[in-house]
């Protein structure tokens, strides 16, 4: 389900923790602090004798040294307080005996007791009398039912013998609607912690959730997907000149649109148009087949069922082997070369090398553009299979035909004196060859609008009729012509028809 994403899960967990924390705090504020509670804490437990195993007073003077049985003596300071939110009266103690609380020093014997009170609590001292239940015997001290207001406390300084320090000390007794418990909270005369343990755990948990949620949001690619993503399988064929653009377009669309599978299989504009017409005729009853054909220029006549979409203005170039140092050719000279009127480069001021024409096969849309836009007529017949020697001795010029742009560029770069043509590929470096200006105009997107560079053509996308509006074919066409695909087209050196300049040129040509 779409809502079950990582960020949504973390957000829900964070919200739940926040709600539970709020409920817990509210419960604690309303329930726990309102209980009656007496807390106690050992603030000092230290040896004052000479033979206490865990420590001893090395210097002893006066009574500490002279009193009998002081060899294993210890001194304990015990704090007892009302650390609840309600006052404790004498009738809140629930024991049946006269006294209220019992202090036990396990393994030790009580020798003497001194009771101290906090400033302003002198009234407490009147309760520490034998008649009120105050006495000691062996390891026990019986404490009276001392009423304590909220926050009041008293301390017992106890002299003991018979055991080591840190032996267990425990206070027992009953409090109505309350408890007697060891006190781990900070005292008023101590620096309290900023947060309690529960608060720290809640803060850590909420912080982890928030950081995790922020990390997911930051790491997530928020680039909006193309409008109208579609699922399914689509084949894109036709122009080999437009192949690099098509492959990147397909890769990006599949990344943006989950569930789409686009197969790019170009093998020539003319061959692609014929394949689309054949498949469309066979599947006419079931509608438009999932096939898009890219063509360098308009389709041939005789295919009325094919529907055109103008995608971009494509630029093409003349390339020549590096052993021919020319940088520019006049349009008329290019036509003379391909008519067989110029056989050697020295006729144009170049080296003494024969002219070798490396061309594309008859299915190539690039060849159709070259013939229509540059030559104004068809190329001469093929006269060579290896592009280096004549198979037809009567031919005016050596000319071969190859199946792809890559083969043409490779042959021109390898063969001295070779000349050929290809689409303009932005950012790619020729090997062993260089491109020529035509009438001193270098092909680029910037020169398209001038009208002085002839070797250009509109790139058409054809479908068999109109594909369904929610089909992958329709969505991919929109992506190429109007969506994010325009950036891909532009980076490859083509001008999208949907741009202001592109609309003007695509509408005129």
XYZ file of C-alpha atoms in Angstrom:
509
model
C 0.000 0.000 0.000
C 1.218 3.518 -0.797
C 0.857 4.813 2.779
C 3.050 2.019 4.139
C 6.299 3.852 3.387
C 9.355 4.160 5.638
C 8.762 7.821 6.424
C 5.089 7.215 7.227
C 5.924 4.353 9.583
C 8.521 6.474 11.417
C 6.087 9.398 11.585
C 3.365 7.165 13.066
C 5.797 5.681 15.623
C 6.923 9.194 16.588
C 3.328 10.334 17.007
C 2.447 7.264 19.103
C 5.467 7.792 21.342
C 4.533 11.443 21.761
C 0.940 10.539 22.706
C 2.070 7.813 25.123
C 4.614 10.173 26.681
C 1.926 12.832 27.163
C -0.482 10.312 28.706
C 2.279 8.973 30.949
C 3.238 12.437 32.165
C -0.418 13.292 32.788
C -0.920 10.070 34.733
C 2.241 10.643 36.726
C 1.259 14.209 37.546
C -2.241 13.234 38.627
C -1.614 9.872 40.239
C 1.911 9.204 41.489
C 2.891 12.468 43.234
C -0.412 12.544 45.126
C 0.492 9.403 47.077
C 1.785 9.651 50.635
C 5.365 8.576 50.811
C 8.213 8.559 53.303
C 11.636 8.224 51.752
C 14.938 7.539 53.431
C 18.521 7.783 52.355
C 21.882 6.932 53.893
C 23.946 10.096 53.583
C 26.973 8.829 55.471
C 28.256 5.437 56.609
C 31.861 5.711 57.748
C 34.253 3.831 60.086
C 35.540 5.518 63.224
C 37.089 2.460 64.833
C 40.584 1.043 64.298
C 39.714 -2.472 63.113
C 36.907 -2.018 60.591
C 37.813 -4.219 57.621
C 36.683 -1.852 54.885
C 38.333 1.273 56.231
C 39.351 2.791 59.501
C 40.044 6.109 61.174
C 43.786 6.299 61.295
C 43.834 9.204 63.769
C 41.473 9.005 66.788
C 41.432 11.313 69.774
C 39.306 11.708 72.879
C 36.251 9.539 73.297
C 36.711 7.822 69.939
C 39.947 6.401 71.287
C 39.056 5.879 74.954
C 35.555 4.422 74.836
C 35.379 0.644 75.087
C 34.228 -1.462 72.113
C 35.145 1.307 69.677
C 37.501 -0.837 67.601
C 34.693 -1.749 65.114
C 32.619 1.393 65.486
C 30.838 3.082 62.550
C 28.927 6.321 62.235
C 25.777 6.551 60.037
C 23.821 9.663 58.994
C 20.307 8.704 57.913
C 17.862 11.197 56.347
C 14.114 10.566 56.584
C 11.613 12.834 54.808
C 8.152 13.239 53.411
C 8.875 13.243 49.659
C 5.284 12.735 48.553
C 2.751 15.402 47.694
C 0.591 15.123 50.811
C 1.225 15.700 54.480
C 1.530 12.697 56.800
C -0.275 12.816 60.153
C 0.455 10.637 63.172
C -2.651 8.547 62.447
C -1.396 7.773 58.922
C 1.038 5.253 60.374
C -0.663 1.850 60.256
C 1.395 -0.263 62.657
C -0.275 -1.646 65.842
C 2.688 -0.711 68.049
C 3.189 2.679 69.632
C 6.011 3.573 67.319
C 5.587 4.301 63.620
C 8.784 3.208 61.870
C 11.574 0.722 62.572
C 15.178 1.229 61.453
C 17.297 -1.934 61.208
C 21.111 -1.945 60.924
C 21.845 -5.538 59.925
C 24.735 -7.056 61.908
C 25.382 -3.926 63.951
C 24.442 -2.719 67.410
C 23.110 0.769 68.057
C 25.232 2.585 70.711
C 23.933 6.112 70.475
C 21.487 8.321 68.534
C 21.348 12.028 67.827
C 18.262 13.480 66.089
C 18.529 16.689 64.052
C 15.847 18.636 62.221
C 15.813 21.066 59.327
C 15.725 24.806 60.035
C 12.185 25.855 60.879
C 11.122 22.339 61.926
C 11.852 22.576 65.679
C 8.363 21.315 66.443
C 9.385 17.852 65.284
C 11.723 17.363 68.253
C 8.857 17.081 70.766
C 7.864 13.752 69.206
C 11.228 12.015 69.780
C 10.543 10.871 73.367
C 10.343 7.423 74.977
C 6.654 8.031 75.728
C 6.048 8.535 71.997
C 7.830 5.257 71.193
C 11.414 6.420 70.685
C 13.957 3.828 71.846
C 16.620 1.460 70.519
C 17.776 -2.089 71.211
C 20.392 -4.184 69.436
C 20.275 -3.388 65.704
C 16.894 -1.593 65.878
C 15.735 1.974 66.382
C 12.008 2.525 67.005
C 10.848 5.877 65.652
C 7.678 7.636 66.860
C 4.720 8.477 64.664
C 6.242 11.775 63.599
C 3.858 13.959 61.528
C 5.629 15.373 58.514
C 4.433 18.111 56.238
C 5.260 17.867 52.576
C 9.032 18.271 52.114
C 9.874 18.106 55.856
C 12.667 15.851 57.035
C 14.757 14.877 60.011
C 18.118 13.139 60.323
C 19.492 10.424 62.613
C 23.193 10.406 63.474
C 23.759 6.869 64.770
C 26.828 5.386 66.482
C 27.082 1.647 65.853
C 29.437 -1.251 66.554
C 29.747 -4.811 65.456
C 29.933 -4.790 61.639
C 31.579 -3.184 58.670
C 30.352 -0.141 56.811
C 27.771 -0.544 54.057
C 26.035 -3.443 55.733
C 22.285 -3.279 54.938
C 20.204 -0.479 56.485
C 16.423 -0.699 56.123
C 13.379 1.231 57.397
C 10.044 -0.542 57.649
C 6.577 0.593 58.552
C 3.208 1.219 57.043
C 1.614 4.418 55.696
C -2.079 4.650 54.844
C -2.470 5.179 51.055
C 1.295 5.394 50.751
C 4.606 3.675 51.191
C 8.012 3.778 52.893
C 10.798 3.381 50.371
C 14.480 4.114 49.802
C 14.730 7.539 48.245
C 16.700 7.855 44.988
C 15.453 11.358 44.210
C 17.726 14.364 44.597
C 17.507 16.203 47.905
C 16.842 19.913 48.228
C 20.434 20.487 49.349
C 21.779 18.675 46.261
C 21.847 19.648 42.586
C 18.920 17.854 40.952
C 19.321 16.198 37.538
C 17.772 18.083 34.619
C 15.686 15.070 33.544
C 14.619 11.900 35.231
C 15.411 8.476 33.806
C 11.985 8.065 32.176
C 12.179 11.544 30.662
C 15.634 10.817 29.260
C 14.439 7.582 27.660
C 11.449 9.326 26.065
C 13.616 12.178 24.769
C 16.146 9.742 23.276
C 13.401 7.682 21.599
C 11.680 10.738 20.150
C 15.008 12.188 18.971
C 15.918 8.935 17.207
C 12.527 8.889 15.480
C 12.752 12.519 14.379
C 16.333 12.123 13.099
C 15.372 8.950 11.227
C 12.365 10.667 9.656
C 14.490 13.677 8.645
C 17.151 11.383 7.148
C 14.561 9.545 5.068
C 13.101 12.814 3.819
C 16.535 14.232 2.944
C 17.719 11.056 1.244
C 14.508 10.601 -0.716
C 14.461 11.777 -4.303
C 11.637 14.325 -4.349
C 11.867 14.932 -8.073
C 8.261 14.659 -9.243
C 7.601 11.774 -11.621
C 6.431 12.492 -15.145
C 2.791 13.395 -15.413
C 0.694 10.374 -16.300
C 3.100 7.499 -15.584
C 1.945 4.252 -17.120
C 2.778 0.585 -16.637
C 3.390 -2.061 -19.250
C 5.870 -2.923 -21.988
C 6.770 -0.759 -24.973
C 9.192 -1.146 -27.879
C 10.867 1.912 -29.405
C 12.597 1.431 -32.747
C 13.532 3.327 -35.906
C 16.281 5.943 -36.089
C 19.768 4.781 -35.118
C 20.814 8.443 -35.137
C 18.429 9.127 -32.245
C 19.377 5.936 -30.385
C 21.524 7.558 -27.613
C 18.651 9.906 -26.798
C 16.110 7.079 -26.784
C 18.164 4.893 -24.459
C 18.590 7.657 -21.888
C 14.936 8.635 -22.169
C 13.848 5.039 -21.600
C 16.199 4.610 -18.630
C 14.980 7.776 -16.924
C 11.319 7.023 -17.584
C 11.652 3.518 -16.108
C 13.357 5.006 -13.057
C 10.605 7.584 -12.568
C 7.683 5.316 -13.429
C 7.590 2.023 -11.588
C 6.231 -0.906 -13.563
C 7.276 0.348 -17.009
C 9.488 -1.661 -19.371
C 10.763 0.128 -22.479
C 12.851 -1.798 -25.021
C 14.971 0.337 -27.365
C 15.756 -1.566 -30.580
C 16.563 0.850 -33.440
C 17.427 -0.478 -36.907
C 16.744 2.422 -39.267
C 13.947 4.908 -39.823
C 12.500 3.348 -42.972
C 12.647 -0.204 -41.612
C 10.961 0.973 -38.414
C 8.118 2.646 -40.311
C 7.473 -0.528 -42.304
C 7.530 -2.674 -39.154
C 5.008 -0.381 -37.451
C 2.677 -0.509 -40.463
C 2.861 -4.322 -40.610
C 2.257 -4.832 -36.866
C -0.546 -2.285 -36.857
C -2.309 -3.998 -39.744
C -2.077 -7.387 -38.004
C -3.371 -6.047 -34.671
C -5.896 -3.602 -36.118
C -8.767 -5.249 -34.306
C -7.044 -4.959 -30.920
C -5.979 -1.329 -31.396
C -2.630 0.413 -31.642
C 0.328 -1.931 -30.952
C 2.790 -0.967 -28.148
C 5.360 0.299 -30.638
C 6.816 3.750 -31.332
C 9.028 4.458 -34.339
C 11.459 7.401 -34.460
C 12.210 8.681 -37.927
C 14.755 11.213 -39.180
C 12.331 13.231 -41.254
C 8.820 12.434 -42.449
C 7.770 8.902 -43.302
C 7.572 7.789 -46.918
C 4.262 8.059 -48.725
C 1.813 5.184 -48.542
C 1.356 4.799 -44.798
C -1.772 6.805 -44.008
C -2.525 4.901 -40.778
C 0.621 6.175 -39.078
C 0.171 9.167 -36.809
C 3.066 11.613 -36.479
C 4.390 13.465 -33.445
C 7.108 16.066 -33.940
C 9.638 15.597 -31.157
C 12.798 17.589 -31.878
C 14.963 19.294 -34.450
C 18.004 17.104 -35.013
C 21.325 18.317 -36.348
C 23.627 16.241 -38.519
C 27.214 16.750 -39.604
C 29.751 15.969 -42.300
C 32.827 14.178 -40.956
C 36.175 13.679 -42.702
C 39.324 11.721 -41.929
C 42.009 13.663 -40.034
C 44.481 13.235 -42.932
C 42.280 15.700 -44.802
C 42.977 18.970 -42.904
C 40.030 20.875 -44.360
C 37.703 22.537 -41.819
C 35.008 23.816 -44.173
C 33.316 22.757 -47.394
C 30.970 24.768 -49.540
C 27.570 23.171 -50.103
C 28.254 23.116 -53.848
C 31.573 21.293 -53.305
C 29.840 18.636 -51.203
C 27.381 18.037 -54.029
C 30.211 17.829 -56.600
C 31.992 15.229 -54.434
C 28.895 13.019 -54.224
C 28.178 13.348 -57.926
C 31.642 11.962 -58.658
C 32.982 15.189 -60.125
C 35.775 15.400 -57.507
C 37.837 12.236 -57.042
C 40.853 13.585 -55.125
C 41.106 15.988 -52.190
C 43.823 18.030 -53.861
C 41.127 19.493 -56.125
C 39.822 21.313 -53.051
C 43.202 22.330 -51.677
C 43.650 19.185 -49.640
C 46.216 16.353 -49.745
C 46.773 13.976 -52.657
C 44.302 11.366 -51.416
C 41.394 9.712 -53.228
C 37.923 10.584 -51.982
C 36.218 7.637 -50.229
C 32.473 8.009 -49.636
C 31.258 6.154 -46.513
C 27.453 6.155 -46.487
C 24.488 4.548 -44.737
C 22.231 1.825 -46.131
C 18.883 2.452 -47.794
C 16.928 2.034 -44.526
C 18.716 4.921 -42.876
C 16.789 8.064 -42.030
C 20.080 9.945 -41.746
C 20.826 9.085 -45.375
C 17.356 10.306 -46.384
C 18.015 13.617 -44.626
C 21.440 13.957 -46.259
C 20.005 13.342 -49.719
C 17.047 15.673 -49.276
C 18.619 18.510 -47.284
C 22.214 18.563 -48.579
C 22.510 16.840 -51.951
C 19.067 17.565 -53.344
C 19.205 14.159 -55.044
C 20.057 10.532 -54.314
C 23.582 9.393 -53.590
C 25.406 7.441 -56.316
C 25.243 3.666 -56.366
C 27.352 1.557 -54.062
C 30.668 0.659 -55.700
C 32.654 -0.866 -52.819
C 32.153 -3.366 -50.034
C 35.303 -2.587 -48.057
C 35.061 1.222 -48.496
C 38.658 1.276 -49.793
C 38.580 -0.154 -53.315
C 36.152 -0.236 -56.251
C 34.116 -3.330 -56.935
C 32.747 -1.613 -60.037
C 35.506 -0.324 -62.260
C 33.051 1.920 -64.139
C 31.961 3.796 -61.008
C 32.962 7.438 -60.824
C 33.785 7.300 -57.115
C 34.453 4.757 -54.357
C 31.312 4.519 -52.199
C 30.272 1.939 -49.572
C 27.185 1.517 -47.388
C 27.213 0.589 -43.699
C 24.459 -0.371 -41.278
C 24.959 2.071 -38.372
C 26.327 5.436 -37.361
C 29.052 3.773 -35.286
C 30.284 1.842 -38.334
C 30.374 5.016 -40.435
C 32.357 6.996 -37.856
C 34.774 4.117 -37.333
C 35.406 3.703 -41.069
C 35.921 7.442 -41.655
C 38.394 7.595 -38.794
C 40.267 4.544 -40.095
C 40.454 5.201 -43.839
C 42.642 8.018 -45.197
C 40.615 10.358 -47.405
C 37.236 9.076 -46.194
C 34.194 11.334 -45.791
C 30.830 10.479 -44.266
C 27.953 11.848 -42.196
C 26.215 11.240 -38.892
C 23.922 12.903 -36.383
C 25.469 15.528 -34.121
C 26.281 13.891 -30.795
C 26.945 16.449 -28.085
C 29.870 15.665 -25.798
C 31.283 12.792 -27.890
C 34.785 12.890 -29.336
C 35.576 11.618 -32.797
C 38.499 9.237 -33.212
C 40.664 9.814 -36.288
C 38.129 12.200 -37.837
C 36.705 15.689 -37.428
C 33.526 17.457 -38.430
C 33.319 20.069 -41.193
C 31.484 23.374 -41.318
C 29.150 23.855 -44.286
C 29.544 27.282 -45.834
C 31.405 28.275 -42.647
C 28.492 27.385 -40.387
C 29.271 24.914 -37.602
C 26.359 22.705 -36.539
C 25.034 23.552 -33.056
C 21.722 24.233 -31.337
C 22.573 27.939 -31.453
C 22.809 27.948 -35.266
C 19.542 26.119 -35.890
C 17.461 29.269 -35.858
C 19.674 31.136 -38.331
C 18.514 29.028 -41.278
C 22.026 28.913 -42.741
C 22.876 25.346 -41.808
C 21.114 22.922 -44.159
C 21.917 19.530 -42.619
C 19.066 19.332 -40.121
C 15.750 17.552 -39.853
C 12.740 17.143 -37.621
C 12.693 13.971 -35.574
C 9.278 12.314 -35.872
C 7.722 9.751 -33.551
C 5.133 7.544 -35.261
C 2.403 5.348 -33.803
C -0.209 3.232 -35.546
C -3.214 5.474 -35.111
C -3.754 7.138 -31.756
C -2.667 4.966 -28.812
C -5.005 4.755 -25.789
C -4.727 7.797 -23.511
C -3.601 5.744 -20.483
C -1.200 3.492 -22.409
C 2.576 3.449 -21.963
C 2.984 4.550 -25.603
C 0.909 7.689 -25.012
C 2.684 8.455 -21.728
C 6.164 8.022 -23.238
C 5.279 10.286 -26.163
C 4.231 13.010 -23.721
C 7.420 12.437 -21.743
C 9.565 12.927 -24.852
C 7.681 15.846 -26.330
C 6.463 17.840 -23.344
C 7.774 16.374 -20.105
C 11.110 15.893 -18.380
C 12.465 14.228 -21.508
C 13.092 17.639 -23.064
C 16.150 18.077 -20.852
C 17.588 14.793 -22.133
C 16.957 15.789 -25.747
C 18.647 19.147 -25.209
C 21.772 17.645 -23.574
C 22.315 15.469 -26.647
C 22.489 18.512 -28.912
C 18.925 18.472 -30.236
C 16.284 21.185 -29.973
C 12.905 20.041 -28.520
C 9.969 21.060 -30.675
C 8.076 22.197 -27.558
C 10.512 25.079 -26.935
C 9.719 28.537 -28.408
C 12.454 28.275 -31.055
C 11.617 24.626 -31.664
C 7.922 25.402 -32.216
C 8.847 27.908 -34.897
C 11.206 25.577 -36.774
C 9.087 22.438 -36.373
C 6.069 24.358 -37.681
C 7.891 25.678 -40.751
C 9.766 22.579 -41.929
